[in-house]
């Protein structure tokens, strides 16, 4: 029996995580290295000359040129946090190493914090993921499909289901059909919206395969080729080999979300929940480095206060 090397890779064990990030000092040093990999640069004037000092157990950097004082968390997603960096790093570790999504309740229990604090921390990190993945561009062979998730009421089945959130799923594959990258986007199912989405998300050289949904015609003018295949409905449509990867990904996505979240505002925060799956999938080949990469992106993402996080959409 062949082994799936992606699933059986070592990743970053909890023991290895604690060795590397188990103290506030270690987390602080890691964040400094991520934010200023070539040494401190003043966020106001860009000068590298500085002095450091400690006040109230917090390290400050002071610029020689403009005298601006800052900390490693100021101007980042961690700004004004009352939680130690060890909690943030553990949250990032849990969210990046999990096979499925991690619920706020589970995060609360692991971190030993209040539910509201766990929710805000989680959504700030999800926003970091969403803004990073918002720049994702797919190329080569790309399978796309329309999809529906969420809804507290059953509604009808199939396309146009009320009470459910619609979104586009796209998977870049190799020529022999192996998945490479994925993208999930909540957009209206209109030709104009699909054209704008394709212009942003698909390279001009992409070769797209979709079903015959009318709005997908909007993609044709934005890519090298677009093949629309009429698949009908029911289980046989799901079995079409042309859509094997996107259907498999959608199945895994639905399992990750429905198996994790049971009472949440999916329609309001759908872009973040989709980004959580997308972020991990697109970095699945190197689980040992995914935490380091998330820390680096978080350090370069500006502050997102609670009032902003609770908005339905926050642009990157």
C-alpha atoms as one frame of an Amber mdcrd trajectory, in Angstrom:
protein
   0.000   0.000   0.000   1.417   3.392  -1.034   1.896   6.094   1.597   0.550
   9.600   1.202   3.701  11.578   1.961   1.755  14.813   2.490  -0.376  13.271
   5.240   2.515  11.397   6.853   5.066  14.225   6.925   6.474  15.080  10.350
   5.175  18.618  10.628   5.928  20.443  13.885   5.168  18.306  16.922   3.952
  19.831  20.165   7.227  18.847  21.824   9.238  20.560  19.080   6.976  23.599
  19.294   7.496  23.911  23.051  11.268  23.583  22.636  11.290  26.409  20.102
   8.503  28.702  21.325   7.735  27.607  24.880   8.650  30.875  26.606   7.779
  34.540  26.172  11.446  35.293  25.483  11.619  32.760  22.645   8.379  33.988
  21.072   9.532  37.602  21.351  12.839  36.776  19.643  11.025  34.905  16.862
   8.691  37.849  16.268  11.612  40.299  16.171  13.381  38.114  13.596  10.208
  37.884  11.512   9.413  41.598  11.588  12.961  42.868  11.094  14.894  40.037
   9.390  17.680  42.446   8.339  17.713  44.352  11.607  15.527  47.096  13.037
  14.182  49.779  10.735  12.217  52.693  12.137   8.585  52.379  10.992   8.379
  56.184  10.756  11.554  57.262   8.935  13.220  53.993   7.919  16.513  54.690
   9.689  18.320  51.690  11.181  20.209  53.516  13.947  18.578  52.896  17.282
  18.850  52.124  20.958  16.801  49.667  22.988  15.535  49.872  26.533  13.081
  48.038  28.781  10.163  49.752  30.494   7.542  47.906  32.543   8.909  44.551
  31.325   8.496  45.556  27.678  11.352  46.104  25.227  11.337  49.328  23.223
  13.307  50.452  20.177  14.053  54.185  19.847  15.127  55.664  16.527  18.226
  57.885  16.639  16.977  60.038  13.789  13.333  60.848  14.615  13.266  59.639
  18.247  10.203  57.478  17.572   9.707  54.698  20.110   8.111  51.386  19.225
   7.735  47.769  20.300   7.830  44.625  18.205   4.033  44.256  18.404   3.141
  47.894  17.633   1.836  48.313  14.104   1.141  44.582  13.717  -1.834  42.276
  14.177  -0.628  41.800  17.787  -0.869  45.513  18.667  -2.458  46.311  22.055
  -2.871  42.640  22.945  -3.128  41.831  26.634  -2.251  38.191  26.052   1.342
  36.946  26.164   2.982  36.008  22.872   3.130  32.397  24.045  -0.677  32.244
  23.722  -0.577  33.743  20.222   2.120  31.361  19.045   0.273  28.360  20.467
  -2.913  29.489  18.705  -1.038  29.808  15.406   0.516  26.389  15.918  -2.843
  24.722  16.588  -4.524  26.431  13.633  -1.776  25.554  11.151  -1.090  21.959
  12.187  -4.719  20.803  12.475  -6.142  18.649   9.704  -9.525  20.378  10.017
 -10.457  23.850  11.224 -10.101  24.679  14.918 -13.183  26.033  16.684 -13.098
  28.979  19.070 -14.257  26.717  21.908 -11.391  24.301  21.282  -8.945  27.198
  21.122 -10.330  28.574  24.394  -9.725  25.258  26.147  -6.194  24.840  24.823
  -5.132  28.410  25.592  -6.909  28.827  28.917  -8.472  32.161  27.964 -12.007
  33.544  27.901 -14.216  32.683  24.935 -14.317  36.277  23.679 -10.530  36.525
  23.781 -10.187  33.236  21.893 -12.737  34.371  19.284 -10.982  37.688  18.671
  -7.549  36.078  18.512  -8.786  33.428  16.086 -10.489  35.926  13.789  -7.468
  38.214  13.735  -5.331  35.285  12.625  -7.974  34.227  10.096  -7.944  37.776
   8.741  -4.176  37.548   8.307  -4.673  34.332   6.334  -7.491  35.837   4.269
  -5.498  38.928   3.316  -2.478  36.829   2.364  -4.538  34.430   0.243  -6.431
  37.296  -1.391  -3.370  37.786  -3.614  -3.355  34.176  -4.804  -3.199  33.690
  -8.600  -3.857  30.331 -10.274  -2.283  29.304 -13.577  -2.101  26.280 -15.868
  -5.010  23.849 -15.774  -7.732  25.080 -13.388 -10.956  23.302 -12.388 -13.730
  25.559 -11.076 -17.172  24.894  -9.647 -19.938  26.694  -7.820 -20.522  25.631
  -4.227 -22.904  26.243  -1.319 -22.384  26.032   2.435 -23.964  27.087   5.720
 -27.539  27.997   6.490 -29.377  27.353   9.717 -32.504  26.218   7.884 -32.559
  23.246   5.538 -33.902  25.022   2.436 -33.976  23.281  -0.917 -31.171  21.237
  -2.400 -28.923  22.197  -5.298 -28.177  25.489  -6.951 -29.928  28.598  -5.774
 -30.546  27.105  -2.344 -31.861  29.800  -0.060 -30.354  29.947   3.443 -26.942
  28.937   2.074 -23.859  30.933   1.094 -22.640  30.559  -2.458 -18.977  30.754
  -3.456 -16.552  29.731  -6.195 -14.063  26.902  -5.690 -11.035  26.723  -7.985
  -8.173  24.222  -8.036  -4.974  24.521 -10.043  -3.744  21.086 -11.098  -0.841
  19.603 -12.991  -1.567  18.402 -16.518  -2.140  14.888 -15.155  -4.670  16.174
 -12.607  -2.668  16.430  -9.370  -3.808  19.355  -7.173  -1.362  22.214  -6.676
  -3.197  25.277  -5.322  -6.752  26.154  -4.326  -8.847  29.289  -4.108 -12.279
  29.922  -2.573 -14.081  33.194  -3.282 -17.485  34.466  -2.278 -18.805  36.369
  -5.299 -22.190  36.825  -7.010 -22.910  34.265  -9.712 -23.063  36.735 -12.602
 -20.994  36.938 -15.785 -19.648  40.344 -14.773 -18.612  39.154 -11.310 -16.959
  36.032 -12.727 -15.053  38.112 -15.278 -13.733  40.404 -12.535 -12.853  37.396
 -10.365 -10.990  35.702 -13.231  -9.081  38.889 -14.024  -7.847  39.038 -10.436
  -7.444  35.358  -9.564  -6.514  33.587 -12.817  -3.426  34.174 -14.931  -4.068
  35.089 -18.563  -2.417  31.796 -19.567  -4.769  29.662 -17.430  -6.762  26.851
 -19.041 -10.098  26.636 -17.238 -12.511  23.718 -17.058 -15.989  24.341 -15.636
 -19.504  23.021 -15.925 -22.089  24.740 -18.073 -23.377  27.249 -15.513 -24.260
  30.363 -17.505 -22.241  32.843 -15.419 -19.014  30.929 -16.130 -19.119  32.353
 -19.653 -17.755  35.557 -18.141 -14.401  33.826 -17.650 -13.738  33.172 -21.337
 -12.324  36.600 -22.176  -9.888  36.615 -19.241  -7.990  33.345 -19.767  -6.219
  31.403 -22.512  -9.018  28.861 -22.830 -12.300  27.953 -21.167 -13.939  24.567
 -21.607 -17.524  24.356 -20.354 -18.866  20.829 -19.876 -22.561  20.122 -19.392
 -22.735  17.676 -16.508 -26.422  17.499 -15.617 -27.261  16.984 -11.948 -27.148
  14.359  -9.223 -24.356  12.010  -8.171 -23.193  11.291 -11.708 -22.255  14.957
 -12.151 -19.926  14.728  -9.146 -18.165  11.690 -10.627 -17.042  13.431 -13.813
 -13.235  12.986 -14.055 -12.780  16.539 -15.351 -13.842  17.839 -11.929 -12.302
  15.177  -9.728  -9.959  17.491  -7.823 -12.341  20.369  -7.226 -15.074  17.972
  -6.071 -12.662  16.208  -3.716 -11.520  19.532  -2.307 -15.102  20.688  -1.791
 -15.916  17.459   0.020 -12.927  17.950   2.329 -13.857  21.598   2.846 -17.399
  20.740   3.890 -16.097  18.098   6.291 -13.603  20.537   7.823 -16.235  23.210
   8.392 -19.308  21.162   9.312 -17.231  18.911  11.571 -15.797  21.886  13.460
 -18.423  24.624  13.622 -22.005  24.082  14.756 -23.327  27.522  15.734 -21.590
  30.421  14.046 -22.217  33.310  11.659 -20.963  31.601   8.521 -22.595  34.042
   6.110 -20.972  37.046   7.815 -17.473  35.650   8.146 -17.424  33.155   5.264
 -14.307  34.679   3.686 -12.292  33.889   6.817 -13.546  30.346   7.317 -12.778
  29.576   3.669  -9.367  31.242   3.985  -8.496  29.002   6.937  -8.869  25.905
   4.760  -7.260  27.542   1.731  -4.233  28.763   3.693  -3.420  25.310   5.053
  -4.096  23.525   1.760  -1.755  25.781  -0.197   1.058  25.105   2.294   0.376
  21.428   2.920   3.675  20.223   1.453   5.759  21.747   4.267   3.911  21.647
   7.586   7.128  22.206   9.533   7.505  25.751   8.154   3.867  26.872   8.014
   3.991  28.412  11.505   7.117  30.435  10.698   5.453  31.705   7.536   2.283
  32.705   9.392   4.292  34.572  12.041   6.083  36.471   9.272   2.811  37.459
   7.589   1.211  38.390  10.929   4.190  40.613  11.743   3.723  42.475   8.454
  -0.067  42.855   8.809  -1.244  46.090  10.380  -3.490  46.361  13.443  -7.040
  45.045  13.087  -9.034  46.203  16.149 -12.163  44.375  17.244 -14.449  46.960
  15.629 -12.846  46.180  12.272 -12.696  42.419  12.795 -16.441  42.288  13.454
 -17.179  43.788  10.054 -18.310  41.289   7.446 -15.447  42.049   5.048 -12.016
  43.568   5.614  -9.989  44.226   2.500  -6.319  43.336   2.306
